mmCIF file of C-alpha atoms and ligand atoms in Angstrom:
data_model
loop_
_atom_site.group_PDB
_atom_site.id
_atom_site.type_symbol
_atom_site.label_atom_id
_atom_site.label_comp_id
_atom_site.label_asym_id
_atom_site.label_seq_id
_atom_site.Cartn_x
_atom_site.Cartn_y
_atom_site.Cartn_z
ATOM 1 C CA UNK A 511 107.784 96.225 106.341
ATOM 2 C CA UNK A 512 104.678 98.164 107.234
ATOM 3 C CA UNK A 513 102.772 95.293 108.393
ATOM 4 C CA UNK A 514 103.565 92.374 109.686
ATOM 5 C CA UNK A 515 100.759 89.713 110.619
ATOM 6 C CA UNK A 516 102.286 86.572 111.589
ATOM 7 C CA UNK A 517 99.930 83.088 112.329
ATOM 8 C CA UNK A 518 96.969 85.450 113.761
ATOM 9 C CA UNK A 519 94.323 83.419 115.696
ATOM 10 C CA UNK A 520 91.159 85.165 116.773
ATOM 11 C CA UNK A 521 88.505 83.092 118.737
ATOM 12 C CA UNK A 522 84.980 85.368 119.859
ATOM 13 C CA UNK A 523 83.817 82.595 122.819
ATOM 14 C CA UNK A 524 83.448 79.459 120.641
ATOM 15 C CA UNK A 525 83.304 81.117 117.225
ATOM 16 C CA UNK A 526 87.109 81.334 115.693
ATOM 17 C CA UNK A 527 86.741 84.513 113.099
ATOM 18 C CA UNK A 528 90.655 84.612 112.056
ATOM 19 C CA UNK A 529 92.389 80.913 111.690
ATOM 20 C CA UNK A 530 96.590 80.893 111.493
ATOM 21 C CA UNK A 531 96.465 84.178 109.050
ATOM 22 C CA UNK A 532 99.912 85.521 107.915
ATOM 23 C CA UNK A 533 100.715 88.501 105.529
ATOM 24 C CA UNK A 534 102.884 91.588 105.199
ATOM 25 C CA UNK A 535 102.720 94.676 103.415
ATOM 26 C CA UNK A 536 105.826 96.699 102.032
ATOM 27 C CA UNK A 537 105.317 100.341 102.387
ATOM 28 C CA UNK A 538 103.315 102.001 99.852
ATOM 29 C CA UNK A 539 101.817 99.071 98.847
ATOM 30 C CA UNK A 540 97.366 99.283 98.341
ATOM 31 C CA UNK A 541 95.870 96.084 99.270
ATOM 32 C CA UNK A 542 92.575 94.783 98.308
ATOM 33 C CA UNK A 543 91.660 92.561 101.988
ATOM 34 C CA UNK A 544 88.893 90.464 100.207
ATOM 35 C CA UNK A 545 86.197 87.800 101.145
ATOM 36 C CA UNK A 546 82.756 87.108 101.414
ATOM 37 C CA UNK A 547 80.506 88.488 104.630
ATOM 38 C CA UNK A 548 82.141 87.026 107.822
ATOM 39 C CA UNK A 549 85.452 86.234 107.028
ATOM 40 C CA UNK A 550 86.906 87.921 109.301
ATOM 41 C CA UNK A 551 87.614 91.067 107.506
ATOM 42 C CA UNK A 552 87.136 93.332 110.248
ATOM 43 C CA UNK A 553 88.081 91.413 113.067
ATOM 44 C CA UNK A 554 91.680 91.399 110.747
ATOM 45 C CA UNK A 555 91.445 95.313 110.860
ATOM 46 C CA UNK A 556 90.479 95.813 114.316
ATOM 47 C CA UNK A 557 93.480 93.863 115.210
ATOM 48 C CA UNK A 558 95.855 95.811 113.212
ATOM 49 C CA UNK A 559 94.541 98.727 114.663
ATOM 50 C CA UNK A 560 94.444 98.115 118.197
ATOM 51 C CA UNK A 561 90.781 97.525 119.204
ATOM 52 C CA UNK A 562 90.326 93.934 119.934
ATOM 53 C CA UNK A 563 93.534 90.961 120.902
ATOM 54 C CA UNK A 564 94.137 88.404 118.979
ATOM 55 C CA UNK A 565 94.104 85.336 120.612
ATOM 56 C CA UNK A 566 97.657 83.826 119.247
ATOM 57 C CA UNK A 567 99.845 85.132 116.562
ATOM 58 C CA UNK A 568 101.931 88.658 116.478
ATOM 59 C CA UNK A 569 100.905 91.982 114.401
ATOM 60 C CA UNK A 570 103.619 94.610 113.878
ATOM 61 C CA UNK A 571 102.690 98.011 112.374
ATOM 62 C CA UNK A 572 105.956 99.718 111.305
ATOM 63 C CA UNK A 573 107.647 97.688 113.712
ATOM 64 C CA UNK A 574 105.641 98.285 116.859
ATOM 65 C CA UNK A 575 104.193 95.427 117.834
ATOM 66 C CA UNK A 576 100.123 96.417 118.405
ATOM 67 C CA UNK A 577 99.523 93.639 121.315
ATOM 68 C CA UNK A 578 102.359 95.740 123.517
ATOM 69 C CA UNK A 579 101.793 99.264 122.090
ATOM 70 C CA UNK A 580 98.169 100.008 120.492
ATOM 71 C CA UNK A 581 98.528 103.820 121.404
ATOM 72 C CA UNK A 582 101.881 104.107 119.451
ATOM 73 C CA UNK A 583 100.492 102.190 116.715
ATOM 74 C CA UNK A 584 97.225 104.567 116.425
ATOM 75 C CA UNK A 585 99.403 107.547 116.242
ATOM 76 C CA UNK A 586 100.428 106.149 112.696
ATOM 77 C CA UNK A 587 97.524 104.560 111.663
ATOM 78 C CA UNK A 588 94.280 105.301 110.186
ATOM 79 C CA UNK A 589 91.723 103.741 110.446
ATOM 80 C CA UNK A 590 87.923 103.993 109.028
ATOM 81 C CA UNK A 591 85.729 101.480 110.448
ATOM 82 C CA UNK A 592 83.055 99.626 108.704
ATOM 83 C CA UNK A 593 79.986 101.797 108.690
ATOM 84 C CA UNK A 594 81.879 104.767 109.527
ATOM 85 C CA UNK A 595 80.445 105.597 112.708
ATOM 86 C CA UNK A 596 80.492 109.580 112.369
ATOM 87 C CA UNK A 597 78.835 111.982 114.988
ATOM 88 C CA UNK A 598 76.051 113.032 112.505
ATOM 89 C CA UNK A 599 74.904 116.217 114.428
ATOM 90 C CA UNK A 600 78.050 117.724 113.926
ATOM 91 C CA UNK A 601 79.467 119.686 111.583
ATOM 92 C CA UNK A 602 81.741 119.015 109.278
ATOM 93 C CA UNK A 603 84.811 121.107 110.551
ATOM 94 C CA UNK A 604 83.540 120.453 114.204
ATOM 95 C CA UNK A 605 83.917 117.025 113.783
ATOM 96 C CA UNK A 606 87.267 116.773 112.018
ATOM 97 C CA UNK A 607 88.379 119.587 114.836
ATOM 98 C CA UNK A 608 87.055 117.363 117.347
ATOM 99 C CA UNK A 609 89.317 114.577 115.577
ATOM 100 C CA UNK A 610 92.200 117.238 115.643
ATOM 101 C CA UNK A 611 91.779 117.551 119.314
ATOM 102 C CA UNK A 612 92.737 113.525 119.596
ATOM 103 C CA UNK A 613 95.089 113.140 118.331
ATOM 104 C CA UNK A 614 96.988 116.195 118.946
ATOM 105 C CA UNK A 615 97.072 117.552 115.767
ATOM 106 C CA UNK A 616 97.356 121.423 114.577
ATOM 107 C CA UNK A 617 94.021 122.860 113.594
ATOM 108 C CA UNK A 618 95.665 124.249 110.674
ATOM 109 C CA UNK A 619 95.953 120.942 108.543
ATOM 110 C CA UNK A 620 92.328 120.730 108.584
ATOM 111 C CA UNK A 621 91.691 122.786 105.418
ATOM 112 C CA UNK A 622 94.362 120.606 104.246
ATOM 113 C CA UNK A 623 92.678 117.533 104.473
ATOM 114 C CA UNK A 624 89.153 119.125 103.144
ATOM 115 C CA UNK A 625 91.013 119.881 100.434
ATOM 116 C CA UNK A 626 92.956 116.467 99.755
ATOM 117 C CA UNK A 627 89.693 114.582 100.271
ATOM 118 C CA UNK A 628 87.411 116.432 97.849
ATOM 119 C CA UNK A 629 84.828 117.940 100.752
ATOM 120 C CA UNK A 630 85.735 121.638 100.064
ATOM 121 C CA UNK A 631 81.653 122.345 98.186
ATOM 122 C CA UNK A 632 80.255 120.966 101.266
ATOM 123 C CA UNK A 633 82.698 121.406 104.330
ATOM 124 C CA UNK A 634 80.117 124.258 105.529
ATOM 125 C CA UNK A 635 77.667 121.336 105.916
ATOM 126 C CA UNK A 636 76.471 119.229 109.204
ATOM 127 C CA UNK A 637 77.308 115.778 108.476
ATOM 128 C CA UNK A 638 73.716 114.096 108.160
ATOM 129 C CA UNK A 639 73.188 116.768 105.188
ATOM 130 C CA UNK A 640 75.832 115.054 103.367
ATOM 131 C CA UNK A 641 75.134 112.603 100.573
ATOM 132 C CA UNK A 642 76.802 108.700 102.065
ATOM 133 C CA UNK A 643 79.708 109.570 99.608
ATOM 134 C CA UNK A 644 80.302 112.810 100.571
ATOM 135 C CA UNK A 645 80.283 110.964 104.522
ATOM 136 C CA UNK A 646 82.755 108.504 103.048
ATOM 137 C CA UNK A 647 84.939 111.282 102.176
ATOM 138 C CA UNK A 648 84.490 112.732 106.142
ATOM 139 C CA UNK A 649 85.439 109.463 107.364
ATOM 140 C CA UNK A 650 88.544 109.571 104.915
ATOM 141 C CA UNK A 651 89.613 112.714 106.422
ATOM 142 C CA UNK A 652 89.152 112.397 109.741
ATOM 143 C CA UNK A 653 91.280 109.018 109.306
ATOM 144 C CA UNK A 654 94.466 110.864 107.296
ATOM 145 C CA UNK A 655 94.122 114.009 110.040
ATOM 146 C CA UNK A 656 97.265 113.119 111.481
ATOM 147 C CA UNK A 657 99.564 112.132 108.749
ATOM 148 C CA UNK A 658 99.620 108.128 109.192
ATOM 149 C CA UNK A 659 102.080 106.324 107.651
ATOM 150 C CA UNK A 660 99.399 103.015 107.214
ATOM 151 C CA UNK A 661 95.621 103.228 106.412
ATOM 152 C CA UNK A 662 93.285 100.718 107.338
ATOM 153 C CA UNK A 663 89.547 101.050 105.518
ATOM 154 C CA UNK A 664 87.004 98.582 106.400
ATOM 155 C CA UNK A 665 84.427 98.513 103.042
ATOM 156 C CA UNK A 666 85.095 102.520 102.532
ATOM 157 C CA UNK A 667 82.952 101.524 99.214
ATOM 158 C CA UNK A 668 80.331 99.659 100.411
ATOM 159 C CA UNK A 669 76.862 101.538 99.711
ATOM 160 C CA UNK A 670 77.746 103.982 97.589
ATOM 161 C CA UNK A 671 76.326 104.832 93.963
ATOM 162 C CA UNK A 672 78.379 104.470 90.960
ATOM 163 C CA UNK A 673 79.688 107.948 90.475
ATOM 164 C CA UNK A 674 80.737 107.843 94.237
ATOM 165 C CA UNK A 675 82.573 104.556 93.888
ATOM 166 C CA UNK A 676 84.386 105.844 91.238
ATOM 167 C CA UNK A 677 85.720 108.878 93.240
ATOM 168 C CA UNK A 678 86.256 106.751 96.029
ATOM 169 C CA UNK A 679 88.129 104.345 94.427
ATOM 170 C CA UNK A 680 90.494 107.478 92.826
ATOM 171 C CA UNK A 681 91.048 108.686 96.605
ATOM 172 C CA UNK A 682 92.175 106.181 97.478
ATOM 173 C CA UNK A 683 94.480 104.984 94.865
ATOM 174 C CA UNK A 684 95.424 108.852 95.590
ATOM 175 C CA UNK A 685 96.106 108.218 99.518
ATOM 176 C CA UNK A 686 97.987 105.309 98.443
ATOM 177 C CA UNK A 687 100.525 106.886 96.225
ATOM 178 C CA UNK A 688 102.006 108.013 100.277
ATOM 179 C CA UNK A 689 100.461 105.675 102.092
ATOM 180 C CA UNK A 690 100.356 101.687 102.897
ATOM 181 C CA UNK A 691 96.766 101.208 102.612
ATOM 182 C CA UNK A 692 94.510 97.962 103.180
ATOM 183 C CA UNK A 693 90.838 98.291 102.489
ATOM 184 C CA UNK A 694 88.439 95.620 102.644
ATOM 185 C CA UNK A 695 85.908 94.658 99.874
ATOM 186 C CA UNK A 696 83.705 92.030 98.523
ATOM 187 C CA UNK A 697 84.146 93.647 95.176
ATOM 188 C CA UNK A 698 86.746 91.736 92.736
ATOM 189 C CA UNK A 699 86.405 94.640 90.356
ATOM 190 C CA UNK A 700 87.504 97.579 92.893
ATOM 191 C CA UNK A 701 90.426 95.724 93.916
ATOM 192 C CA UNK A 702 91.231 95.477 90.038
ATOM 193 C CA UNK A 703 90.917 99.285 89.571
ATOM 194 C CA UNK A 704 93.117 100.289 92.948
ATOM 195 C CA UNK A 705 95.200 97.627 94.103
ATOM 196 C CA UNK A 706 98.403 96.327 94.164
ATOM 197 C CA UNK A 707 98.221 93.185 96.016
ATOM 198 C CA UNK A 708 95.222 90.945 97.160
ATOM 199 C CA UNK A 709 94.700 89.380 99.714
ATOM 200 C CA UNK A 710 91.689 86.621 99.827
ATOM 201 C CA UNK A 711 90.193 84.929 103.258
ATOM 202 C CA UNK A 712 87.068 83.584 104.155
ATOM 203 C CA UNK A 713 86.118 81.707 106.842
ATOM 204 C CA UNK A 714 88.873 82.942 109.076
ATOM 205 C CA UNK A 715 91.917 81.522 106.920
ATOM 206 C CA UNK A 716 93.722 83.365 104.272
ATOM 207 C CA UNK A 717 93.400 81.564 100.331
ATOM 208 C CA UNK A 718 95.371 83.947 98.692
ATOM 209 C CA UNK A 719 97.972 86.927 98.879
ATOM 210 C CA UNK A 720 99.497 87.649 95.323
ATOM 211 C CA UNK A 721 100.223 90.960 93.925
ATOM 212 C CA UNK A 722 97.574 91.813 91.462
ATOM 213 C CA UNK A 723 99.968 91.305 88.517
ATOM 214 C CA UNK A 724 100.245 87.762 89.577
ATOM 215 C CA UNK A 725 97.046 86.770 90.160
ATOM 216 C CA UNK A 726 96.408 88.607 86.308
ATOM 217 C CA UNK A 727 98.601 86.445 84.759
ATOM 218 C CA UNK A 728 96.799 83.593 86.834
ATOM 219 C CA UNK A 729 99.310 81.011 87.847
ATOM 220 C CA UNK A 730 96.801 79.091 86.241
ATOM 221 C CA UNK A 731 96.635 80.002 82.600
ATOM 222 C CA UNK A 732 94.567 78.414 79.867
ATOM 223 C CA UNK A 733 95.724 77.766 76.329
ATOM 224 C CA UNK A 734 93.964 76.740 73.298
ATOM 225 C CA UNK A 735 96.080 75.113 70.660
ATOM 226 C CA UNK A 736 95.409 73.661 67.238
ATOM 227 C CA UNK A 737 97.843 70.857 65.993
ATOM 228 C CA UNK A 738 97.400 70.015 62.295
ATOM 229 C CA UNK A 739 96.807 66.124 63.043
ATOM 230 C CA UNK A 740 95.032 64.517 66.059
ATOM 231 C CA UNK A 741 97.356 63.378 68.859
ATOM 232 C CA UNK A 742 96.323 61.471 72.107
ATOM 233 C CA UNK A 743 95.791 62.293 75.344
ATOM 234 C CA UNK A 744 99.048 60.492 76.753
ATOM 235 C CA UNK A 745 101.031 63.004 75.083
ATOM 236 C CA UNK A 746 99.563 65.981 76.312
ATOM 237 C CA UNK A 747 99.645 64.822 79.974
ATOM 238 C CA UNK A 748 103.347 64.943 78.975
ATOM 239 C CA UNK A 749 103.328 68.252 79.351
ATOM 240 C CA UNK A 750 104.915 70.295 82.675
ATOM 241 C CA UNK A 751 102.279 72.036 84.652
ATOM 242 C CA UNK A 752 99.456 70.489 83.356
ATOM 243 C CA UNK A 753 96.319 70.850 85.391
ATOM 244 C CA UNK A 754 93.752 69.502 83.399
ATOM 245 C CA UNK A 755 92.469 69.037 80.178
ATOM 246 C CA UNK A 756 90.266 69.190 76.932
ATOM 247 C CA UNK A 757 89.743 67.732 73.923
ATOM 248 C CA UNK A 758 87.031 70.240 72.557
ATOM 249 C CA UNK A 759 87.289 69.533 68.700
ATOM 250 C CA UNK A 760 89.504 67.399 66.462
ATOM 251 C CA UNK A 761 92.978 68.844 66.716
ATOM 252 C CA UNK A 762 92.052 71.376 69.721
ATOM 253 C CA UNK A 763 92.995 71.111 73.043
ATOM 254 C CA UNK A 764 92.058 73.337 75.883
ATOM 255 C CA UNK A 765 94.896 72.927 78.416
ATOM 256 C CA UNK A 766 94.944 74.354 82.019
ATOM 257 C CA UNK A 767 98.478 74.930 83.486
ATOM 258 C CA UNK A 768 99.500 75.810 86.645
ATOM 259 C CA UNK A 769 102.884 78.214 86.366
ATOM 260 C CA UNK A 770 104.110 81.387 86.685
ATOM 261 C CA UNK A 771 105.694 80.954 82.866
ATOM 262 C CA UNK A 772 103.682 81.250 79.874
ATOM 263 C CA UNK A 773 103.359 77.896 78.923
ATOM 264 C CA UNK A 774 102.808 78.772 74.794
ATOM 265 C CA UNK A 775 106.330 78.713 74.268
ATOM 266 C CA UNK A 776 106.486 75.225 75.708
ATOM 267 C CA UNK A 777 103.792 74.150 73.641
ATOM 268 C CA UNK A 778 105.892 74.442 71.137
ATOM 269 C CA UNK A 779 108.996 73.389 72.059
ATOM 270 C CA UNK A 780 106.366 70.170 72.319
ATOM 271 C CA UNK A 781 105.452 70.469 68.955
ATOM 272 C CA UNK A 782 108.363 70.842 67.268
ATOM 273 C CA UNK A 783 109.863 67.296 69.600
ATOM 274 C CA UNK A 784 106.321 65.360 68.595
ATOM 275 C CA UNK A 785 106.824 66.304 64.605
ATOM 276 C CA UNK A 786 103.964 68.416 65.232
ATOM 277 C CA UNK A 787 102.272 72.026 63.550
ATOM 278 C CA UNK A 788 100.703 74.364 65.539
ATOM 279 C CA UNK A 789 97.474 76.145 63.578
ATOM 280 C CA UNK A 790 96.539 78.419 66.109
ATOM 281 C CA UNK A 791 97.903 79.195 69.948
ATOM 282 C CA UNK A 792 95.860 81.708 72.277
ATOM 283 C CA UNK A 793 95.911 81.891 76.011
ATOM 284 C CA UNK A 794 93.074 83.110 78.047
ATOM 285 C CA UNK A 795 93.916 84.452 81.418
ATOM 286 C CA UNK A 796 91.025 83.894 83.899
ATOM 287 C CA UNK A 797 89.002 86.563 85.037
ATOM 288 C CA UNK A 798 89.624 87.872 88.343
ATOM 289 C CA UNK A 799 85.742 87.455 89.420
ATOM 290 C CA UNK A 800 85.805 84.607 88.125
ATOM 291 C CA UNK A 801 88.738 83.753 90.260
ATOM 292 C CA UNK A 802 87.270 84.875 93.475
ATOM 293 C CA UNK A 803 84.069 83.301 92.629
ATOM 294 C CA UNK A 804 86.245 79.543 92.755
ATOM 295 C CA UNK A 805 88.294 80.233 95.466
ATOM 296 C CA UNK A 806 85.344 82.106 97.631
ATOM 297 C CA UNK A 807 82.765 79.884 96.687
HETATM 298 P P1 ADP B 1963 83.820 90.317 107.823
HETATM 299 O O1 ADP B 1963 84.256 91.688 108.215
HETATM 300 O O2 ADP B 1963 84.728 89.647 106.842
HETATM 301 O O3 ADP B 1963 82.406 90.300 107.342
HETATM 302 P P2 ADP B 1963 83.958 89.786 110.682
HETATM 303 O O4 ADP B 1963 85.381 89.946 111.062
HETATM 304 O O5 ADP B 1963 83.047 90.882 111.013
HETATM 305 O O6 ADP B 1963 83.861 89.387 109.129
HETATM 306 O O7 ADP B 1963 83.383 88.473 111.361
HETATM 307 C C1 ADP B 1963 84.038 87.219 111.311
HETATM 308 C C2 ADP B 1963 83.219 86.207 112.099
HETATM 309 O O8 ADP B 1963 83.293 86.505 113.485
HETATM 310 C C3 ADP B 1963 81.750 86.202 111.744
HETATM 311 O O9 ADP B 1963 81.281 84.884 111.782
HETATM 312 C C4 ADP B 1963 81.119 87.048 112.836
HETATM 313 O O10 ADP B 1963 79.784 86.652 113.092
HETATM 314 C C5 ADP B 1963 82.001 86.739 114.013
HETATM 315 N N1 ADP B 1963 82.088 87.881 114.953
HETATM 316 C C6 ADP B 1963 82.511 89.134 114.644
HETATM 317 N N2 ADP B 1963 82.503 89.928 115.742
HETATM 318 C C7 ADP B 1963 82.060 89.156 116.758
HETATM 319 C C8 ADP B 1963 81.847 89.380 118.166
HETATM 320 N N3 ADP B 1963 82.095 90.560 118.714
HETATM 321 N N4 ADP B 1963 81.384 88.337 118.886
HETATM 322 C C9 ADP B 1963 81.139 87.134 118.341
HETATM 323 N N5 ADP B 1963 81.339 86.842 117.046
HETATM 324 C C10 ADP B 1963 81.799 87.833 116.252
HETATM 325 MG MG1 MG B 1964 83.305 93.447 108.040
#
């Protein structure tokens, strides 16, 4: 396990930002850490990484457990903090040298990193000549300088145009291929495009953590069906899993199930037991910003 974040309590003076959260990570993994502004996004990261205590709870990063050892932990971590506070007056091999010089790393796997994070056009630069993207991509490589094993990017998105996002987004899917990586978002769509799993909180407490397949599928799922005669509602509630309910026109229902099976084949296992034809059977998954929209809102 790469992380482990078990029942993690956070309390600034009377305000609790993190309530009871628990997740891990296998290694390798990319995980989307979504939820609106102040959900504790950040304070989540600067935990993992070392910065601030929790309160209650335990966070292990490759089985070091931060609270006991946040040096050892930073030594296979990194981390780019929301905003990505960058010394703008420097250069851009200056600062990554400077970086170097932390964390004890050889000078030679500078280029390396240029390289790996796109920057090689404008590595000659000072840092406030650089477009934000082209910053972004700084603060990427200053955080994989030493080789972590687990990345930790707090809205590494956040501000950039289009054409940026999409590059971002590909580095990072890139870094991930050899990497655990968590980056935070408010963007349902990004998480789509790079991640694995997702993990939802807001107001301190964590609403979801499914792997991105999962939440696709929807445990909830919505199917249309046509029957060729008109049936009542008593024998749809019948049904397993059934959430709720619609009887849009004559013989069409628009039924919500909660499962991780797709419920069409029962539908018509019910069919065939009620005498029943089925005209037409779609599903519709729900869409994922849709999704975080309900469970956010
Ligand atoms: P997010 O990154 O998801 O936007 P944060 O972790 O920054 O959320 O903040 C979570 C909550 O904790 C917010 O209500 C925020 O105002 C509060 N908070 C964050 N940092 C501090 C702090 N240093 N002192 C007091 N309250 C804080
Ligand atoms: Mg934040």
């Amino acid at each position: 396990m790469s992380i482990k974040v078990t029942s993690v309590s956070k309390i600034y003076k009377t305000q609790k930002a993190l309530n009871n959260v628990s997740f891990s990570a296998d290694k390798g993994q990319i995980i989307g850490f979504l939820g609106p502004n102040g959900a504790g996004k950040s304070t989540m990261m600067k935990i993992l990484t070392g910065f601030i205590k929790q309160n209650e709870g335990e966070v292990f990063v490759d089985e070091i457990d931060v609270l006991q050892n946040p040096l050892e932990v930073q030594k296979i971590i990194g981390y780019l903090p929301e905003h990505n506070p960058l010394y703008a007056d420097m250069f851009v091999r200056e600062y990554l040298q400077f970086h170097a010089a932390i964390f004890k790393v050889d000078k030679s796997q500078i280029e390396a990193c240029i390289e790996k994070v796109g920057l090689t056009s404008e590595a000659h630069k000072k840092i406030n000549q650089l477009s934000k993207g082209y910053q972004q991509r700084v603060g990427l490589a200053a955080a994989i300088l030493h080789n972590p094993k687990v990345l930790i990017l707090d809205e590494p998105t956040t501000g950039l145009d289009p054409n940026q996002l999409v590059e971002i987004r590909a580095l990072i899917k890139e870094l991930g291929k050899e990497k655990t990586v968590l980056f935070s978002t408010h963007i349902m769509q990004e998480v789509e495009a790079v991640c694995d799993r997702v993990i939802i909180i807001k107001k301190g407490k964590l609403l979801i953590d499914k792997k991105l397949t999962e939440l696709k599928e929807g445990n909830q799922q919505v199917i249309e069906v046509t029957f060729d005669y008109k049936i009542e509602e008593q024998f749809v509630k019948r049904l397993e899993n059934v959430v709720s309910y619609k009887n849009n026109y004559d013989n069409t229902w628009f039924i919500t199930f909660e499962s991780e099976e797709d419920m069409r084949s029962k539908i018509f296992d019910f069919a065939q037991e009620n005498g029943l034809k089925i005209l037409s059977l779609n599903t519709q998954n729900k869409n994922l910003e849709t999704l975080f929209r309900e469970v956010t809102a």
